[in-house]
Structure formats: structure tokens, C-alpha cells
Amino acid sequence: EAGVVQSPRYKIIEKKQPVAFWCNPISGHNTLYWYLQNLGQGPELLIRYENEEAVDDSQLPKDRFSAERLKGVDSTLKIQPAELGDSAVYLCASSLGAGTPYEQYFGPGTRLTVT
Amino acid sequence: KQEVTQIPAALSVPEGENLVLNCSFTDSAIYNLQWFRQDPGKGLTSLLLIQSSQREQTSGRLNASLDKSSGRSTLYIAASQPGDSATYLCAANYTGANSKLTFGKGITLSVRP
């Protein structure tokens, strides 16, 4: 079974430029998460989707970040414009559903460097 | 504030040693706790998930325990190997159906041959 797929794996951009990350969850997983991981820190949730609906986006900086999940499968996270402080690893995860029985499975992440 | 703490931040042990990684959480009303492994430059690999009603879970050389009353979870690694070298993170689900995980900063383990 294929795991969570993310692309690109690495991205270097100049500040004020836009950037987008793509995630394909494990087949059949209805719940999708985007996390931000700074160096030496644990991941922090940005947004959670149940199918195509964003049900928890309280941690997403909506002035510059946006996300979508088309048809309840793939998802895209966008930053426009990027700032130096956005340099981090962006992780996508998925689970069969939301709630306590379900493990979250993570992709390899996209490492963003903003110069 | 609901937090997760992992101390120490780094640990170095000789190969073959049995070791325990600690994880502390501030709110005993957790729904579950999950242990992950992260290799450098990679994503997180789920190791074990312990539900609040469970005391422990085992997978191969790994055993994770959960003590809600003391706010602690431990990950026991038996007969450590150099391939176990990685960062180990624990994450608590304080929100139940919302599935929001609160992560510790991780413990970077180095197993010396």
C-alpha cells in the first residue's frame, strides 16, 4: 500500500514569492492534515480536512496561507506571499477518519527555504 | 495549557542496551497517545498508538506504556541497534474526535556500534 505522497520534497524561493505544496493521502483515508514543523520542534497542526471540508483551520494564518482539497482526495497548501519565517518543513498526514481509534500516517514532508 | 514534554532532548547509548524514552503530558484527560519515529530529513513513522483505556502496546522490540494518573508515557526499546538511531516524538490527543495531536519536541537517540 502506498503511503502519503508529497511534492515537491524541497523548495527554495525568494521572499514575497508564492509557493504551493501538494499532498496525496493514503487511498481511502477521509481525513487529511497539514502540519508545520520548525527545526527542533514537534509538528503543529495548520488545518484538518474531513473529505473536502476544512473542519479545523484555526491555526492557519489566513492572511497568507490557503488550502484546498479537491474532491476529497488530493490537497494543496499555498503561501502567498512567502516570508522568511515560513522556512520550515510542511508535513501532510492522513487517517481513515477522525477520532481516537485512528492513527495518523505522515508523508515525507516538503522542506521550504525562503531567502 | 495542554503540553507534551520530552526530556532529555538527546540520548546516546551503546548497542545492545535496553532503554526507556519518557514523555510527560499535562492533562490526564487525554484520548490517546501516539509514538512516532523521524529519521533526518524524513517524515514521521507511526510506531505505536495507545488508547486512553489501554495501559500498553507492543510491537516487536518496542513497548509503550501509558499512565494517565501520573501524566506519563514511556517507550521501551529492547536490545537497541544502530538502526534505531532517530528522533522519537510522542503526541497526545487531547481533543478526541478532533484528532488534534499535541507533539513533544522529540528525543534524538544515537545508538553507538
Coordinates of N, CA, C and O in Angstrom, one line a residue, chain A residues 3-104:
Chain A
G3 N 2.1 5.0 0.7 CA 1.9 5.9 1.8 C 1.5 7.3 1.3 O 1.1 7.4 0.1
V4 N 1.6 8.2 2.2 CA 1.2 9.6 1.8 C 2.3 10.2 0.9 O 3.5 10.1 1.3
V5 N 1.9 10.7 -0.2 CA 2.9 11.3 -1.1 C 2.8 12.8 -1.1 O 1.7 13.4 -1.1
Q6 N 4.0 13.4 -1.0 CA 4.1 14.9 -1.1 C 5.1 15.3 -2.1 O 6.0 14.6 -2.4
S7 N 4.8 16.4 -2.7 CA 5.7 17.0 -3.6 C 5.6 18.6 -3.6 O 4.5 19.1 -3.3
P8 N 6.7 19.3 -3.9 CA 8.0 18.8 -4.1 C 8.6 18.4 -2.7 O 8.0 18.7 -1.7
R9 N 9.7 17.8 -2.7 CA 10.4 17.4 -1.4 C 11.2 18.6 -0.9 O 11.3 18.8 0.3
Y10 N 11.7 19.4 -1.8 CA 12.4 20.6 -1.4 C 12.0 21.8 -2.3 O 11.7 21.6 -3.5
K11 N 12.0 23.0 -1.7 CA 11.7 24.2 -2.4 C 12.4 25.3 -1.9 O 12.4 25.6 -0.6
I12 N 13.1 26.1 -2.7 CA 13.8 27.3 -2.3 C 13.2 28.4 -3.1 O 13.2 28.4 -4.4
I13 N 12.7 29.5 -2.4 CA 12.1 30.6 -3.1 C 12.6 31.9 -2.4 O 13.1 31.9 -1.3
E14 N 12.4 33.0 -3.1 CA 12.7 34.3 -2.5 C 11.5 34.8 -1.8 O 10.4 34.5 -2.1
K15 N 11.7 35.6 -0.8 CA 10.6 36.2 0.0 C 9.7 37.0 -1.0 O 10.1 37.5 -2.0
K16 N 8.4 37.0 -0.6 CA 7.4 37.6 -1.3 C 6.9 36.8 -2.6 O 5.9 37.2 -3.2
Q17 N 7.6 35.7 -2.9 CA 7.1 34.8 -3.9 C 6.0 33.9 -3.4 O 6.0 33.6 -2.2
P18 N 5.2 33.4 -4.3 CA 4.2 32.4 -3.9 C 4.8 31.0 -4.0 O 5.8 30.7 -4.7
V19 N 4.2 30.0 -3.2 CA 4.7 28.6 -3.3 C 3.5 27.7 -3.0 O 2.5 28.2 -2.3
A20 N 3.5 26.6 -3.5 CA 2.4 25.6 -3.3 C 3.0 24.2 -3.1 O 4.0 23.8 -3.7
F21 N 2.3 23.5 -2.2 CA 2.7 22.1 -1.8 C 1.5 21.2 -2.1 O 0.4 21.6 -1.9
W22 N 1.8 20.0 -2.6 CA 0.8 19.1 -2.9 C 0.9 17.8 -2.1 O 2.0 17.4 -1.7
C23 N -0.3 17.2 -1.8 CA -0.3 16.0 -1.0 C -1.4 15.1 -1.5 O -2.5 15.5 -1.8
N24 N -1.0 13.8 -1.6 CA -1.9 12.7 -2.0 C -2.0 11.8 -0.8 O -1.0 11.1 -0.5
P25 N -3.1 11.7 -0.1 CA -3.2 10.8 1.0 C -3.3 9.3 0.7 O -3.4 9.0 -0.5
I26 N -3.2 8.5 1.7 CA -3.4 7.1 1.5 C -4.8 6.8 1.0 O -5.8 7.4 1.5
S27 N -4.9 5.9 0.1 CA -6.2 5.7 -0.5 C -7.3 5.2 0.5 O -7.0 4.4 1.4
G28 N -8.4 5.9 0.5 CA -9.5 5.6 1.4 C -9.5 6.4 2.7 O -10.4 6.3 3.5
H29 N -8.4 7.2 2.9 CA -8.3 8.0 4.1 C -9.2 9.3 3.9 O -8.8 10.1 3.0
N30 N -10.2 9.4 4.7 CA -11.1 10.6 4.6 C -10.5 11.8 5.2 O -10.9 12.9 4.9
T31 N -9.7 11.6 6.2 CA -9.2 12.8 7.0 C -7.7 13.1 6.5 O -6.9 12.2 6.4
L32 N -7.5 14.4 6.3 CA -6.2 14.9 5.8 C -5.8 16.0 6.7 O -6.6 16.9 7.0
Y33 N -4.5 16.1 7.0 CA -3.9 17.1 7.9 C -2.7 17.8 7.2 O -1.9 17.1 6.6
W34 N -2.6 19.0 7.5 CA -1.3 19.7 7.1 C -0.7 20.2 8.4 O -1.4 20.9 9.3
Y35 N 0.6 19.9 8.6 CA 1.3 20.3 9.8 C 2.5 21.1 9.4 O 3.1 21.0 8.3
L36 N 3.0 22.0 10.3 CA 4.2 22.8 10.1 C 5.2 22.3 11.2 O 4.8 22.2 12.3
Q37 N 6.4 22.0 10.7 CA 7.4 21.6 11.7 C 8.7 22.5 11.6 O 9.3 22.5 10.5
N38 N 8.9 23.3 12.6 CA 10.1 24.1 12.7 C 11.3 23.2 13.2 O 11.1 22.2 13.9
L39 N 12.5 23.6 12.9 CA 13.7 22.9 13.3 C 13.7 22.7 14.8 O 13.6 23.6 15.6
G40 N 13.9 21.4 15.2 CA 14.0 21.1 16.6 C 12.7 21.1 17.4 O 12.6 21.0 18.6
Q41 N 11.6 21.2 16.7 CA 10.2 21.3 17.3 C 9.4 20.1 16.8 O 9.7 19.5 15.8
G42 N 8.3 19.8 17.5 CA 7.3 18.9 17.0 C 6.4 19.6 16.0 O 6.3 20.8 16.0
P43 N 5.7 18.8 15.2 CA 4.8 19.4 14.2 C 3.6 20.1 14.9 O 3.2 19.7 16.0
E44 N 3.1 21.1 14.3 CA 1.9 21.8 14.7 C 0.9 21.8 13.6 O 1.2 22.1 12.5
L45 N -0.3 21.5 14.0 CA -1.4 21.4 13.1 C -1.8 22.8 12.4 O -1.9 23.8 13.2
L46 N -1.9 22.8 11.1 CA -2.3 24.0 10.4 C -3.8 23.9 10.1 O -4.6 24.8 10.3
I47 N -4.2 22.7 9.5 CA -5.6 22.6 9.0 C -5.9 21.1 8.9 O -5.0 20.3 8.7
R48 N -7.1 20.8 9.2 CA -7.6 19.4 9.0 C -8.8 19.4 8.1 O -9.7 20.2 8.3
Y49 N -8.9 18.4 7.3 CA -10.0 18.2 6.3 C -10.7 16.9 6.7 O -10.1 15.9 6.9
E50 N -12.0 16.9 6.6 CA -12.9 15.7 6.6 C -13.5 15.7 5.2 O -14.3 16.5 4.9
N51 N -13.0 14.7 4.4 CA -13.4 14.7 3.0 C -12.9 16.1 2.4 O -11.8 16.5 2.5
E52 N -13.8 16.8 1.8 CA -13.4 18.1 1.2 C -13.6 19.3 2.1 O -13.3 20.4 1.7
E53 N -14.1 19.1 3.3 CA -14.5 20.2 4.2 C -13.3 20.4 5.2 O -12.9 19.5 5.9
A54 N -12.9 21.7 5.3 CA -12.0 22.1 6.3 C -12.7 22.3 7.6 O -13.5 23.2 7.8
V55 N -12.4 21.4 8.5 CA -13.2 21.4 9.8 C -12.4 22.0 10.9 O -13.0 22.3 12.0
D56 N -11.1 22.2 10.8 CA -10.3 22.9 11.8 C -9.2 23.6 11.1 O -8.2 23.0 10.7
D57 N -9.3 24.9 10.9 CA -8.3 25.7 10.3 C -7.9 26.9 11.2 O -7.4 27.9 10.8
S58 N -8.1 26.7 12.5 CA -7.9 27.8 13.5 C -6.4 28.2 13.6 O -6.1 29.3 14.0
Q59 N -5.5 27.3 13.2 CA -4.1 27.6 13.3 C -3.5 28.1 12.0 O -2.3 28.3 11.9
L60 N -4.3 28.1 11.0 CA -3.8 28.5 9.6 C -3.8 30.1 9.5 O -4.8 30.7 9.7
P61 N -2.6 30.7 9.2 CA -2.5 32.1 9.1 C -3.2 32.5 7.8 O -2.6 32.5 6.7
K62 N -4.5 32.9 7.9 CA -5.3 33.1 6.7 C -4.9 34.3 5.8 O -5.4 34.4 4.7
D63 N -4.1 35.2 6.4 CA -3.7 36.3 5.5 C -2.8 35.9 4.4 O -2.8 36.6 3.3
R64 N -2.1 34.8 4.6 CA -1.1 34.5 3.5 C -1.2 33.0 3.1 O -0.7 32.6 2.1
F65 N -1.8 32.2 4.0 CA -1.9 30.7 3.7 C -3.3 30.4 3.2 O -4.3 30.9 3.7
S66 N -3.4 29.5 2.3 CA -4.7 28.9 1.9 C -4.5 27.4 1.6 O -3.4 27.0 1.3
A67 N -5.6 26.7 1.6 CA -5.5 25.3 1.3 C -6.8 24.9 0.7 O -7.9 25.5 0.8
E68 N -6.7 23.8 -0.1 CA -7.9 23.2 -0.7 C -7.8 21.7 -0.8 O -6.6 21.2 -0.9
R69 N -8.9 21.0 -0.8 CA -8.8 19.6 -1.0 C -9.9 19.2 -2.0 O -11.1 19.1 -1.7
L70 N -9.5 19.1 -3.2 CA -10.4 18.9 -4.4 C -11.0 17.4 -4.3 O -10.2 16.5 -4.2
K71 N -12.3 17.3 -4.4 CA -12.9 16.1 -4.5 C -12.6 15.2 -3.3 O -12.7 13.9 -3.4
G72 N -12.2 15.7 -2.2 CA -11.9 15.0 -1.0 C -10.7 14.0 -1.1 O -10.7 13.1 -0.3
V73 N -9.8 14.3 -2.0 CA -8.7 13.4 -2.2 C -7.4 14.2 -2.0 O -6.9 14.4 -0.9
D74 N -6.8 14.6 -3.1 CA -5.6 15.4 -3.1 C -5.8 16.8 -2.4 O -6.9 17.3 -2.4
S75 N -4.7 17.3 -1.9 CA -4.8 18.6 -1.2 C -3.6 19.5 -1.6 O -2.5 19.0 -1.9
T76 N -3.8 20.8 -1.7 CA -2.8 21.7 -1.9 C -2.8 22.8 -0.8 O -3.8 23.3 -0.4
L77 N -1.6 23.1 -0.4 CA -1.4 24.2 0.6 C -0.6 25.3 -0.1 O 0.5 25.0 -0.7
K78 N -1.0 26.5 0.0 CA -0.4 27.6 -0.7 C 0.0 28.7 0.3 O -0.7 29.0 1.2
I79 N 1.1 29.3 0.0 CA 1.6 30.5 0.7 C 1.8 31.6 -0.3 O 2.5 31.5 -1.3
Q80 N 1.2 32.8 0.0 CA 1.4 33.9 -0.9 C 1.1 35.2 -0.1 O 0.0 35.4 0.3
P81 N 2.1 36.1 0.0 CA 3.5 35.9 -0.3 C 4.3 35.2 0.8 O 3.9 35.3 2.0
A82 N 5.3 34.5 0.5 CA 6.1 33.9 1.5 C 7.0 34.9 2.2 O 7.5 35.9 1.7
E83 N 7.2 34.6 3.5 CA 8.1 35.4 4.4 C 9.3 34.5 4.9 O 9.2 33.3 4.8
L84 N 10.3 35.2 5.3 CA 11.5 34.4 5.8 C 11.1 33.4 6.9 O 11.6 32.3 6.9
G85 N 10.2 33.8 7.8 CA 9.8 33.0 8.9 C 9.0 31.7 8.5 O 8.7 30.9 9.3
D86 N 8.6 31.6 7.2 CA 7.9 30.5 6.7 C 8.8 29.3 6.4 O 8.3 28.2 6.1
S87 N 10.1 29.5 6.5 CA 11.1 28.4 6.3 C 10.8 27.3 7.3 O 11.0 27.6 8.5
A88 N 10.5 26.1 6.9 CA 10.2 25.0 7.8 C 9.9 23.8 6.9 O 10.0 23.8 5.7
V89 N 9.5 22.7 7.6 CA 9.0 21.5 6.9 C 7.5 21.5 7.0 O 7.0 21.6 8.1
Y90 N 6.9 21.3 5.8 CA 5.4 21.2 5.8 C 5.1 19.7 5.6 O 5.4 19.1 4.6
L91 N 4.4 19.2 6.6 CA 4.0 17.7 6.6 C 2.5 17.5 6.3 O 1.7 18.3 6.8
C92 N 2.2 16.6 5.5 CA 0.9 16.2 5.3 C 0.7 14.8 5.9 O 1.6 13.9 5.9
A93 N -0.5 14.6 6.5 CA -0.8 13.3 7.1 C -2.2 12.9 6.8 O -3.1 13.8 6.4
S94 N -2.6 11.7 6.9 CA -3.9 11.2 6.7 C -4.3 10.1 7.6 O -3.4 9.5 8.2
S95 N -5.6 9.9 7.8 CA -6.1 8.9 8.6 C -7.4 8.4 8.1 O -8.1 9.2 7.3
L96 N -7.9 7.2 8.5 CA -9.1 6.7 8.0 C -10.3 7.6 8.3 O -11.2 7.8 7.5
G97 N -10.2 8.1 9.5 CA -11.3 9.0 10.0 C -10.7 9.9 11.1 O -9.5 9.8 11.4
A98 N -11.6 10.7 11.6 CA -11.2 11.5 12.8 C -11.6 10.8 14.1 O -12.5 10.0 14.1
G99 N -10.9 11.1 15.1 CA -11.2 10.5 16.4 C -10.2 9.5 16.9 O -9.2 9.3 16.3
T100 N -10.5 9.0 18.1 CA -9.4 8.4 18.8 C -8.9 7.0 18.3 O -7.8 6.7 18.6
P101 N -9.7 6.3 17.5 CA -9.1 5.0 17.2 C -8.1 5.1 16.1 O -7.4 4.1 15.8
Y102 N -8.0 6.2 15.4 CA -7.3 6.3 14.1 C -5.9 6.8 14.3 O -5.7 7.9 14.8
E103 N -4.9 6.1 13.7 CA -3.6 6.5 13.6 C -3.4 7.5 12.5 O -4.1 7.4 11.5
Q104 N -2.5 8.5 12.7 CA -2.2 9.4 11.6 C -0.9 8.9 10.9 O 0.1 8.6 11.6

